[in-house]
C-alpha cells in the first residue's frame, strides 16, 4: 500500500533479475566478481585485469590483456571537438553533471546507428568508455581550475595516466608514488561492480530499451550521483569536516543521528544488502592505514572517522538496524590523501564502476529473450474522479 514498485525483469519475475556477473552474500559479507572473492583480487589483481574479468567473464590471458590495454591506450584521447564543451560548462558545474553529459556525447563521434554487431566492436566500445571516462573526469577538473587540459601519456598505465592528467602542471610533470598508484588501483577495483545497486539497475533499465551503451552508462552516472548512493563518499568527508570544524563531540553527533535531527544520517554507514559488514570497507580501511604509513601522512578526519565507527558500532541503535561502515566510509580518506578534490569523489566512483555498468549492459543485450524493463506498481491514487468547472474547484 505504499505505491512501492517492483522491477519486473522481463522474465515475469518481479523484484529480481538474473545475472552472472557479481555475487553478494549480505549476511556473510561476501562479494565475488565472476565467482572470484574480492579479497583475492584486491591482493593479486589490478583494476584493469579485474575490469576485464567483470566485463568478459574471465581473467585475461597475456595476449587478451595486452590487446585490451592497447585499446585503452588508443582510446585515451577525447575528440578535440569535445574539448569545446568544457569551456561552455559554468565553472561551478559539478563534475558528475559534466561526466554524464560527456559520456553521453561520446556517441556523437560514433557511427550513426551505434549498433554493436560483434564481440570486437563491443570490446572497442568497452575500452572507449573505460578510457575516455577517465580522460573526461581529469579534463573536467582541469577546466574547473582554469588550467589547460592535459593529454594522456602513452607510457603510463591506466591509474597513473589518470593521475598524470589530473595533476601534471604546465611547469611540472606529476609522477605518482607506488603507494598512490596501488591505492588508486585498489579503490577502482573495489568499485568495479556490485550486483543490482541503484546505478547498475538504472543501466539495465535503460539498456533494456535497446538504448546504446554510451546513453545507458551516462544514465548510470546520474543515478550514482545521489548522496544515498555514490554521492555518499563526498558526503562522508563533508560530515567529518562538519564534526571537526564544529568541535562537536563525536558522541554528540551520533546522538543527533539517533534522534534523526534534521534527518541527518551517518554517511558511509548502512547498506541495503550487507547486514554485518561491507567487505570493501574492511579492505579500504587497511589500505588507508598502509598508505598513510607509507606516505608518512596523517589525516585528522581518519581519526574522527574511526572514533565515529567505534561509537556507532557499540550503540544498539546502529547494531539493531544492522548499520555498519560501507564502501564509502573509508574510501574518501584514500582519495583525500591522493589530493583528489572533494567534488571529484563520486566521479572516481563512476570511473571504478564503469566496468560493471558495461558488463550489465552487455548482459541485457546478449539475452535473446530480452524484453524491455517495465516495473509494476501498486496504484494508491484517487479513483473515479471527474472534470469540474473552474468556478467549482
Ligand atoms: C552505496 O546498493 C549498493 O550496492 C550500493 C553500493 C554500491 O557499491 O553500488 O554499495 C554503494 O551506495 C553504499 C551506500 C552509500 N550511502 C550512504 O552511506 C548513505 C547513508 N546510508 C543510508 O542512506 C542507507 O543506509 C542506505 C541508503 C545505504 C540504505 O538504506 P535502506 O536499506 O533503504 O535503509 P533504510 O533507509 O530503510 O533505513 C532503515 C533504518 C531507518 O531507521 P528506522 O526508520 O527503522 O528508525 O535504518 C536507519 C533509517 O533511518 N538508517 C540510518 C542510516 N541508514 C539507515 N540511520 C543513520 N545513519 C544511516 N546511515
Tab-separated table of C-alpha atoms and ligand atoms in Angstrom:
chain	number	residue	atom	x	y	z
A	1	UNK	CA	0.000	0.000	0.000
A	2	UNK	CA	2.996	2.309	-0.319
A	3	UNK	CA	2.896	2.531	-4.086
A	4	UNK	CA	6.123	0.525	-3.951
A	5	UNK	CA	7.078	-0.582	-7.418
A	6	UNK	CA	8.824	-3.841	-8.228
A	7	UNK	CA	11.297	-4.221	-11.058
A	8	UNK	CA	9.875	-6.723	-13.477
A	9	UNK	CA	12.977	-8.259	-15.049
A	10	UNK	CA	11.125	-9.094	-18.202
A	11	UNK	CA	11.002	-12.763	-17.288
A	12	UNK	CA	7.736	-12.262	-15.440
A	13	UNK	CA	9.608	-12.299	-12.111
A	14	UNK	CA	9.125	-9.129	-10.130
A	15	UNK	CA	11.746	-7.540	-7.916
A	16	UNK	CA	14.694	-9.524	-9.182
A	17	UNK	CA	16.806	-10.137	-12.238
A	18	UNK	CA	19.226	-12.830	-13.309
A	19	UNK	CA	22.935	-12.073	-13.659
A	20	UNK	CA	26.227	-13.968	-13.811
A	21	UNK	CA	28.472	-11.020	-13.005
A	22	UNK	CA	28.631	-10.359	-9.262
A	23	UNK	CA	27.598	-12.378	-6.253
A	24	UNK	CA	26.923	-10.862	-2.834
A	25	UNK	CA	26.053	-12.656	0.400
A	26	UNK	CA	24.940	-9.726	2.548
A	27	UNK	CA	24.857	-11.655	5.805
A	28	UNK	CA	28.271	-13.242	5.357
A	29	UNK	CA	29.877	-10.142	3.832
A	30	UNK	CA	30.837	-11.998	0.653
A	31	UNK	CA	31.500	-10.181	-2.630
A	32	UNK	CA	32.728	-12.056	-5.724
A	33	UNK	CA	33.338	-10.839	-9.278
A	34	UNK	CA	32.514	-13.748	-11.632
A	35	UNK	CA	32.980	-16.075	-8.655
A	36	UNK	CA	36.362	-14.726	-7.506
A	37	UNK	CA	36.414	-13.175	-3.990
A	38	UNK	CA	37.355	-9.502	-3.994
A	39	UNK	CA	39.863	-10.202	-1.200
A	40	UNK	CA	41.901	-12.284	-3.687
A	41	UNK	CA	41.547	-9.722	-6.448
A	42	UNK	CA	42.444	-6.876	-4.078
A	43	UNK	CA	45.637	-8.688	-3.140
A	44	UNK	CA	46.687	-10.121	-6.516
A	45	UNK	CA	44.974	-8.269	-9.345
A	46	UNK	CA	44.826	-4.783	-10.837
A	47	UNK	CA	41.845	-2.638	-11.741
A	48	UNK	CA	42.219	-3.307	-15.485
A	49	UNK	CA	42.565	-7.066	-15.035
A	50	UNK	CA	39.555	-7.162	-12.692
A	51	UNK	CA	37.603	-4.908	-15.049
A	52	UNK	CA	38.326	-7.393	-17.842
A	53	UNK	CA	37.079	-10.202	-15.576
A	54	UNK	CA	33.857	-8.304	-14.792
A	55	UNK	CA	33.216	-7.356	-18.429
A	56	UNK	CA	34.248	-10.513	-20.285
A	57	UNK	CA	33.608	-13.104	-17.577
A	58	UNK	CA	37.159	-14.401	-17.249
A	59	UNK	CA	40.655	-13.319	-16.271
A	60	UNK	CA	42.540	-12.227	-19.417
A	61	UNK	CA	45.424	-14.197	-20.894
A	62	UNK	CA	48.602	-12.223	-21.552
A	63	UNK	CA	47.516	-11.659	-25.146
A	64	UNK	CA	43.993	-10.599	-24.153
A	65	UNK	CA	45.290	-8.232	-21.524
A	66	UNK	CA	47.820	-6.682	-23.898
A	67	UNK	CA	45.102	-6.248	-26.540
A	68	UNK	CA	42.719	-4.603	-24.106
A	69	UNK	CA	45.489	-2.396	-22.686
A	70	UNK	CA	46.279	-1.361	-26.253
A	71	UNK	CA	42.642	-0.473	-26.892
A	72	UNK	CA	42.588	1.586	-23.688
A	73	UNK	CA	45.675	3.469	-24.883
A	74	UNK	CA	44.252	4.015	-28.378
A	75	UNK	CA	41.065	5.425	-26.904
A	76	UNK	CA	42.537	7.554	-24.144
A	77	UNK	CA	42.126	10.805	-26.083
A	78	UNK	CA	38.799	12.558	-26.353
A	79	UNK	CA	37.872	14.100	-29.683
A	80	UNK	CA	39.267	17.612	-29.973
A	81	UNK	CA	35.719	18.783	-30.627
A	82	UNK	CA	34.699	17.560	-27.174
A	83	UNK	CA	37.134	19.951	-25.544
A	84	UNK	CA	34.985	22.922	-26.559
A	85	UNK	CA	32.203	21.690	-24.291
A	86	UNK	CA	34.399	22.053	-21.207
A	87	UNK	CA	34.720	25.776	-21.961
A	88	UNK	CA	30.926	26.084	-22.124
A	89	UNK	CA	30.126	24.469	-18.759
A	90	UNK	CA	29.698	27.063	-15.999
A	91	UNK	CA	32.783	26.839	-13.687
A	92	UNK	CA	30.589	25.724	-10.791
A	93	UNK	CA	29.158	22.773	-12.730
A	94	UNK	CA	29.518	19.595	-10.660
A	95	UNK	CA	31.920	17.124	-12.321
A	96	UNK	CA	29.198	14.449	-12.222
A	97	UNK	CA	26.999	16.614	-14.477
A	98	UNK	CA	29.929	17.044	-16.865
A	99	UNK	CA	30.819	13.362	-16.755
A	100	UNK	CA	27.297	12.135	-17.560
A	101	UNK	CA	26.936	14.744	-20.336
A	102	UNK	CA	30.297	13.925	-21.912
A	103	UNK	CA	29.886	10.135	-21.618
A	104	UNK	CA	26.613	10.542	-23.491
A	105	UNK	CA	28.356	12.744	-26.039
A	106	UNK	CA	30.894	10.027	-26.926
A	107	UNK	CA	28.051	8.597	-29.019
A	108	UNK	CA	28.202	11.754	-31.164
A	109	UNK	CA	31.540	10.546	-32.520
A	110	UNK	CA	30.304	7.032	-33.215
A	111	UNK	CA	28.643	5.635	-36.334
A	112	UNK	CA	25.061	6.796	-36.725
A	113	UNK	CA	23.391	3.623	-35.533
A	114	UNK	CA	25.909	2.774	-32.788
A	115	UNK	CA	24.737	-0.804	-33.078
A	116	UNK	CA	27.383	-3.152	-31.677
A	117	UNK	CA	27.453	-6.081	-34.112
A	118	UNK	CA	30.386	-8.132	-32.877
A	119	UNK	CA	32.456	-9.068	-29.832
A	120	UNK	CA	35.255	-6.979	-31.301
A	121	UNK	CA	33.023	-3.905	-31.587
A	122	UNK	CA	31.842	-4.482	-28.022
A	123	UNK	CA	35.422	-4.725	-26.751
A	124	UNK	CA	36.254	-1.473	-28.538
A	125	UNK	CA	33.189	0.258	-27.048
A	126	UNK	CA	34.113	-1.035	-23.581
A	127	UNK	CA	37.657	0.282	-23.963
A	128	UNK	CA	36.347	3.620	-25.247
A	129	UNK	CA	34.079	4.048	-22.247
A	130	UNK	CA	36.650	2.979	-19.653
A	131	UNK	CA	39.432	5.036	-21.153
A	132	UNK	CA	37.537	8.176	-22.044
A	133	UNK	CA	35.558	8.471	-18.783
A	134	UNK	CA	38.937	8.806	-17.052
A	135	UNK	CA	40.113	11.488	-19.529
A	136	UNK	CA	36.769	13.307	-19.287
A	137	UNK	CA	36.998	13.329	-15.477
A	138	UNK	CA	40.521	14.748	-15.464
A	139	UNK	CA	39.606	17.301	-18.140
A	140	UNK	CA	36.570	18.447	-16.125
A	141	UNK	CA	38.887	19.066	-13.165
A	142	UNK	CA	41.442	20.972	-15.234
A	143	UNK	CA	38.681	23.084	-16.816
A	144	UNK	CA	37.252	23.847	-13.348
A	145	UNK	CA	40.603	25.255	-12.150
A	146	UNK	CA	41.235	27.160	-15.367
A	147	UNK	CA	44.199	25.042	-16.434
A	148	UNK	CA	44.791	23.560	-19.871
A	149	UNK	CA	43.544	20.003	-20.380
A	150	UNK	CA	46.452	17.566	-20.035
A	151	UNK	CA	46.727	14.894	-22.711
A	152	UNK	CA	47.207	11.226	-21.754
A	153	UNK	CA	50.728	9.826	-21.930
A	154	UNK	CA	51.307	6.585	-23.815
A	155	UNK	CA	53.883	5.228	-21.436
A	156	UNK	CA	51.618	5.222	-18.367
A	157	UNK	CA	49.195	2.570	-17.124
A	158	UNK	CA	45.547	3.320	-16.527
A	159	UNK	CA	45.566	4.674	-12.957
A	160	UNK	CA	48.888	6.509	-13.316
A	161	UNK	CA	47.676	8.142	-16.544
A	162	UNK	CA	44.619	9.459	-14.750
A	163	UNK	CA	46.755	10.983	-12.000
A	164	UNK	CA	49.049	12.469	-14.662
A	165	UNK	CA	46.072	14.091	-16.455
A	166	UNK	CA	44.759	15.369	-13.134
A	167	UNK	CA	47.890	16.758	-11.548
A	168	UNK	CA	50.554	17.441	-14.186
A	169	UNK	CA	51.147	21.192	-14.340
A	170	UNK	CA	52.388	23.183	-17.344
A	171	UNK	CA	55.627	23.646	-15.401
A	172	UNK	CA	55.897	20.260	-13.680
A	173	UNK	CA	55.062	16.666	-14.595
A	174	UNK	CA	53.269	14.626	-11.921
A	175	UNK	CA	54.869	11.313	-11.049
A	176	UNK	CA	52.704	9.174	-8.721
A	177	UNK	CA	54.395	7.169	-5.993
A	178	UNK	CA	53.898	3.383	-5.982
A	179	UNK	CA	51.770	3.746	-2.842
A	180	UNK	CA	49.379	6.157	-4.552
A	181	UNK	CA	49.199	4.044	-7.718
A	182	UNK	CA	48.461	0.941	-5.662
A	183	UNK	CA	45.794	2.722	-3.629
A	184	UNK	CA	44.052	4.109	-6.719
A	185	UNK	CA	44.092	0.705	-8.425
A	186	UNK	CA	42.580	-0.818	-5.302
A	187	UNK	CA	39.956	1.921	-4.970
A	188	UNK	CA	38.842	1.447	-8.579
A	189	UNK	CA	38.944	-2.362	-8.360
A	190	UNK	CA	36.724	-2.420	-5.284
A	191	UNK	CA	34.149	-0.233	-7.043
A	192	UNK	CA	34.098	-2.219	-10.294
A	193	UNK	CA	30.719	-3.860	-9.781
A	194	UNK	CA	28.215	-4.513	-7.058
A	195	UNK	CA	25.228	-6.527	-8.246
A	196	UNK	CA	21.952	-4.678	-8.733
A	197	UNK	CA	22.688	-1.399	-6.964
A	198	UNK	CA	20.719	1.687	-7.934
A	199	UNK	CA	23.005	2.885	-10.749
A	200	UNK	CA	23.589	-0.574	-12.239
A	201	UNK	CA	19.865	-1.300	-12.253
A	202	UNK	CA	19.436	2.064	-13.994
A	203	UNK	CA	21.905	0.994	-16.685
A	204	UNK	CA	19.986	-2.263	-17.137
A	205	UNK	CA	16.686	-0.411	-17.289
A	206	UNK	CA	17.947	1.952	-19.998
A	207	UNK	CA	19.750	-0.873	-21.833
A	208	UNK	CA	16.524	-2.892	-21.902
A	209	UNK	CA	15.034	-0.278	-24.244
A	210	UNK	CA	17.997	-1.035	-26.565
A	211	UNK	CA	19.494	2.398	-25.973
A	212	UNK	CA	23.173	2.498	-26.909
A	213	UNK	CA	25.936	1.681	-24.406
A	214	UNK	CA	27.006	5.321	-24.003
A	215	UNK	CA	23.487	6.556	-23.200
A	216	UNK	CA	22.953	3.646	-20.790
A	217	UNK	CA	26.190	4.272	-18.871
A	218	UNK	CA	25.537	8.010	-18.818
A	219	UNK	CA	22.245	7.204	-17.051
A	220	UNK	CA	24.251	5.151	-14.548
A	221	UNK	CA	26.439	8.180	-13.799
A	222	UNK	CA	23.352	10.206	-12.956
A	223	UNK	CA	21.854	7.560	-10.692
A	224	UNK	CA	25.190	7.198	-8.875
A	225	UNK	CA	25.332	10.928	-8.079
A	226	UNK	CA	22.788	10.872	-5.252
A	227	UNK	CA	24.071	11.044	-1.625
A	228	UNK	CA	22.232	7.833	-0.754
A	229	UNK	CA	24.418	6.096	-3.370
A	230	UNK	CA	27.757	7.112	-4.879
A	231	UNK	CA	27.445	10.669	-3.634
A	232	UNK	CA	27.946	9.270	-0.115
A	233	UNK	CA	31.753	9.284	-0.431
A	234	UNK	CA	31.680	13.070	-0.782
A	235	UNK	CA	29.022	13.339	1.959
A	236	UNK	CA	31.179	11.304	4.396
A	237	UNK	CA	34.013	13.811	4.174
A	238	UNK	CA	31.592	16.736	4.465
A	239	UNK	CA	30.157	15.088	7.615
A	240	UNK	CA	33.620	14.557	9.124
A	241	UNK	CA	34.669	18.115	8.275
A	242	UNK	CA	31.478	19.394	9.900
A	243	UNK	CA	32.295	17.473	13.097
A	244	UNK	CA	35.921	18.680	13.014
A	245	UNK	CA	35.049	22.324	12.290
A	246	UNK	CA	32.229	22.493	14.839
A	247	UNK	CA	34.409	20.970	17.551
A	248	UNK	CA	31.415	18.737	18.118
A	249	UNK	CA	31.995	15.683	20.223
A	250	UNK	CA	31.556	12.525	18.142
A	251	UNK	CA	29.130	11.169	20.716
A	252	UNK	CA	27.052	14.338	20.333
A	253	UNK	CA	26.893	13.857	16.565
A	254	UNK	CA	25.828	10.234	16.974
A	255	UNK	CA	23.124	11.377	19.379
A	256	UNK	CA	21.802	13.782	16.728
A	257	UNK	CA	21.780	10.971	14.175
A	258	UNK	CA	19.875	8.670	16.517
A	259	UNK	CA	17.346	11.435	17.166
A	260	UNK	CA	17.128	11.921	13.416
A	261	UNK	CA	17.704	15.656	13.937
A	262	UNK	CA	17.309	17.447	10.606
A	263	UNK	CA	17.019	13.978	9.054
A	264	UNK	CA	20.812	13.538	9.256
A	265	UNK	CA	22.242	10.087	8.753
A	266	UNK	CA	25.652	8.651	9.437
A	267	UNK	CA	27.024	8.920	5.911
A	268	UNK	CA	29.071	5.932	4.846
A	269	UNK	CA	27.016	3.733	7.157
A	270	UNK	CA	24.326	1.230	6.307
A	271	UNK	CA	23.592	-0.867	3.272
A	272	UNK	CA	20.502	-2.495	1.791
A	273	UNK	CA	22.309	-5.802	1.337
A	274	UNK	CA	25.226	-6.019	3.801
A	275	UNK	CA	23.794	-6.669	7.244
A	276	UNK	CA	27.051	-7.337	9.126
A	277	UNK	CA	29.860	-5.627	7.283
A	278	UNK	CA	30.789	-4.421	3.794
A	279	UNK	CA	33.919	-6.396	2.859
A	280	UNK	CA	35.133	-3.477	0.774
A	281	UNK	CA	35.230	-1.116	3.767
A	282	UNK	CA	37.495	-3.560	5.629
A	283	UNK	CA	39.960	-3.646	2.730
A	284	UNK	CA	39.827	0.134	2.226
A	285	UNK	CA	40.403	0.805	5.914
A	286	UNK	CA	43.573	-1.290	5.841
A	287	UNK	CA	44.694	0.347	2.583
A	288	UNK	CA	44.170	3.809	4.045
A	289	UNK	CA	46.325	2.932	7.056
A	290	UNK	CA	49.077	1.480	4.834
A	291	UNK	CA	49.005	4.476	2.513
A	292	UNK	CA	49.238	6.972	5.335
A	293	UNK	CA	52.120	4.999	6.872
A	294	UNK	CA	53.996	4.787	3.568
A	295	UNK	CA	53.450	8.463	2.767
A	296	UNK	CA	54.104	9.390	6.414
A	297	UNK	CA	50.823	11.264	6.372
A	298	UNK	CA	48.145	11.744	8.967
A	299	UNK	CA	44.584	12.923	8.478
A	300	UNK	CA	42.567	14.096	11.480
A	301	UNK	CA	39.423	13.085	9.605
A	302	UNK	CA	40.569	9.461	9.683
A	303	UNK	CA	40.802	9.633	13.452
A	304	UNK	CA	37.325	11.193	13.666
A	305	UNK	CA	36.005	8.514	11.274
A	306	UNK	CA	37.427	5.713	13.376
A	307	UNK	CA	36.050	7.235	16.598
A	308	UNK	CA	32.649	7.632	14.904
A	309	UNK	CA	32.712	4.000	13.787
A	310	UNK	CA	33.747	2.781	17.238
A	311	UNK	CA	30.922	4.760	18.906
A	312	UNK	CA	28.299	3.682	16.379
A	313	UNK	CA	29.324	0.027	16.337
A	314	UNK	CA	28.903	-0.164	20.105
A	315	UNK	CA	25.490	1.523	20.052
A	316	UNK	CA	22.305	-0.577	19.967
A	317	UNK	CA	20.613	1.909	17.616
A	318	UNK	CA	23.057	1.033	14.836
A	319	UNK	CA	23.504	-2.621	15.780
A	320	UNK	CA	19.742	-3.246	15.852
A	321	UNK	CA	19.397	-1.644	12.424
A	322	UNK	CA	22.429	-3.559	11.132
A	323	UNK	CA	24.224	-0.362	10.209
A	324	UNK	CA	27.945	-0.784	9.529
A	325	UNK	CA	30.579	1.148	7.593
A	326	UNK	CA	30.070	0.684	3.860
A	327	UNK	CA	32.419	1.178	0.928
A	328	UNK	CA	32.077	4.951	1.138
A	329	UNK	CA	33.093	5.329	4.758
A	330	UNK	CA	36.841	4.980	4.282
A	331	UNK	CA	37.204	5.434	0.531
A	332	UNK	CA	37.196	9.213	0.861
A	333	UNK	CA	40.309	9.128	3.062
A	334	UNK	CA	42.268	7.467	0.295
A	335	UNK	CA	41.044	9.961	-2.288
A	336	UNK	CA	41.884	12.865	0.033
A	337	UNK	CA	45.384	11.516	0.583
A	338	UNK	CA	45.859	11.435	-3.199
A	339	UNK	CA	44.798	15.076	-3.414
A	340	UNK	CA	41.608	14.310	-5.335
A	341	UNK	CA	39.285	17.303	-4.880
A	342	UNK	CA	36.148	16.554	-2.839
A	343	UNK	CA	33.704	17.259	-5.661
A	344	UNK	CA	35.501	14.653	-7.786
A	345	UNK	CA	34.980	11.815	-5.296
A	346	UNK	CA	31.789	10.496	-6.887
A	347	UNK	CA	33.354	10.775	-10.336
A	348	UNK	CA	36.084	8.455	-9.034
A	349	UNK	CA	33.346	6.017	-8.043
A	350	UNK	CA	31.909	6.287	-11.576
A	351	UNK	CA	35.305	5.542	-13.152
A	352	UNK	CA	35.582	2.465	-10.943
A	353	UNK	CA	32.008	1.314	-11.621
A	354	UNK	CA	32.200	1.694	-15.392
A	355	UNK	CA	33.230	-1.981	-15.960
A	356	UNK	CA	30.183	-3.165	-14.011
A	357	UNK	CA	27.834	-0.938	-15.981
A	358	UNK	CA	29.388	-2.133	-19.261
A	359	UNK	CA	29.051	-5.786	-18.211
A	360	UNK	CA	25.419	-5.331	-17.207
A	361	UNK	CA	24.621	-3.505	-20.448
A	362	UNK	CA	26.087	-6.489	-22.342
A	363	UNK	CA	24.154	-8.992	-20.246
A	364	UNK	CA	20.901	-7.267	-21.189
A	365	UNK	CA	21.853	-7.045	-24.856
A	366	UNK	CA	23.078	-10.622	-25.068
A	367	UNK	CA	19.773	-12.034	-23.892
A	368	UNK	CA	17.932	-13.406	-26.959
A	369	UNK	CA	14.681	-13.326	-24.981
A	370	UNK	CA	15.411	-9.898	-23.543
A	371	UNK	CA	12.407	-7.624	-23.062
A	372	UNK	CA	12.060	-4.025	-22.013
A	373	UNK	CA	12.009	-3.488	-18.247
A	374	UNK	CA	8.553	-2.411	-17.204
A	375	UNK	CA	8.337	-2.085	-13.403
A	376	UNK	CA	4.952	-2.945	-11.919
A	377	UNK	CA	3.232	-0.667	-9.406
A	378	UNK	CA	0.511	-0.740	-6.790
A	379	UNK	CA	-1.809	2.161	-7.614
A	380	UNK	CA	-2.796	4.083	-4.461
A	381	UNK	CA	-4.105	7.281	-6.077
A	382	UNK	CA	-7.717	8.542	-6.256
A	383	UNK	CA	-10.217	6.694	-8.452
A	384	UNK	CA	-13.482	7.528	-10.182
A	385	UNK	CA	-12.796	11.287	-10.423
A	386	UNK	CA	-14.391	13.685	-12.960
A	387	UNK	CA	-13.647	17.074	-14.517
A	388	UNK	CA	-15.390	20.061	-12.847
A	389	UNK	CA	-15.822	23.679	-13.862
A	390	UNK	CA	-13.060	26.019	-12.721
A	391	UNK	CA	-15.583	28.010	-10.645
A	392	UNK	CA	-16.461	24.869	-8.751
A	393	UNK	CA	-12.872	23.790	-7.939
B	1	LIG	C1	26.431	2.612	-1.930
B	1	LIG	O1	23.378	-0.957	-3.318
B	1	LIG	C2	24.639	-0.927	-3.402
B	1	LIG	O2	25.314	-1.928	-3.620
B	1	LIG	C3	25.264	0.450	-3.273
B	1	LIG	C4	26.775	0.471	-3.190
B	1	LIG	C5	27.416	0.068	-4.472
B	1	LIG	O3	28.547	-0.413	-4.435
B	1	LIG	O4	26.816	0.333	-5.539
B	1	LIG	O5	27.204	-0.402	-2.155
B	1	LIG	C6	27.280	1.876	-2.897
B	1	LIG	O6	25.548	3.299	-2.341
B	1	LIG	C7	26.688	2.427	-0.466
B	1	LIG	C8	25.693	3.232	0.417
B	1	LIG	C9	26.181	4.674	0.481
B	1	LIG	N1	25.177	5.516	1.138
B	1	LIG	C10	25.361	6.019	2.364
B	1	LIG	O7	26.325	5.766	3.078
B	1	LIG	C11	24.270	6.977	2.813
B	1	LIG	C12	23.854	6.648	4.244
B	1	LIG	N2	23.188	5.355	4.236
B	1	LIG	C13	21.719	5.375	4.190
B	1	LIG	O8	21.183	6.372	3.372
B	1	LIG	C14	21.158	3.962	3.999
B	1	LIG	O9	21.792	3.148	4.903
B	1	LIG	C15	21.184	3.313	2.637
B	1	LIG	C16	20.596	4.165	1.589
B	1	LIG	C17	22.594	2.952	2.249
B	1	LIG	C18	20.379	2.017	2.745
B	1	LIG	O10	19.108	2.413	3.048
B	1	LIG	P1	17.921	1.356	3.299
B	1	LIG	O11	18.387	-0.038	3.149
B	1	LIG	O12	16.786	1.825	2.477
B	1	LIG	O13	17.636	1.543	4.827
B	1	LIG	P2	16.501	2.457	5.410
B	1	LIG	O14	16.659	3.829	4.843
B	1	LIG	O15	15.199	1.752	5.220
B	1	LIG	O16	16.863	2.524	6.974
B	1	LIG	C19	16.422	1.524	7.882
B	1	LIG	C20	16.598	2.168	9.250
B	1	LIG	C21	15.884	3.529	9.369
B	1	LIG	O17	15.606	3.766	10.740
B	1	LIG	P3	14.108	3.469	11.300
B	1	LIG	O18	13.127	4.179	10.345
B	1	LIG	O19	13.966	1.986	11.318
B	1	LIG	O20	14.103	4.111	12.690
B	1	LIG	O21	17.989	2.463	9.479
B	1	LIG	C22	18.163	3.866	9.562
B	1	LIG	C23	16.940	4.511	8.954
B	1	LIG	O22	16.728	5.827	9.489
B	1	LIG	N3	19.376	4.195	8.806
B	1	LIG	C24	20.309	5.030	9.225
B	1	LIG	C25	21.314	5.000	8.238
B	1	LIG	N4	20.955	4.169	7.246
B	1	LIG	C26	19.749	3.675	7.608
B	1	LIG	N5	20.389	5.801	10.350
B	1	LIG	C27	21.536	6.547	10.472
B	1	LIG	N6	22.546	6.575	9.550
B	1	LIG	C28	22.455	5.806	8.434
B	1	LIG	N7	23.458	5.830	7.529
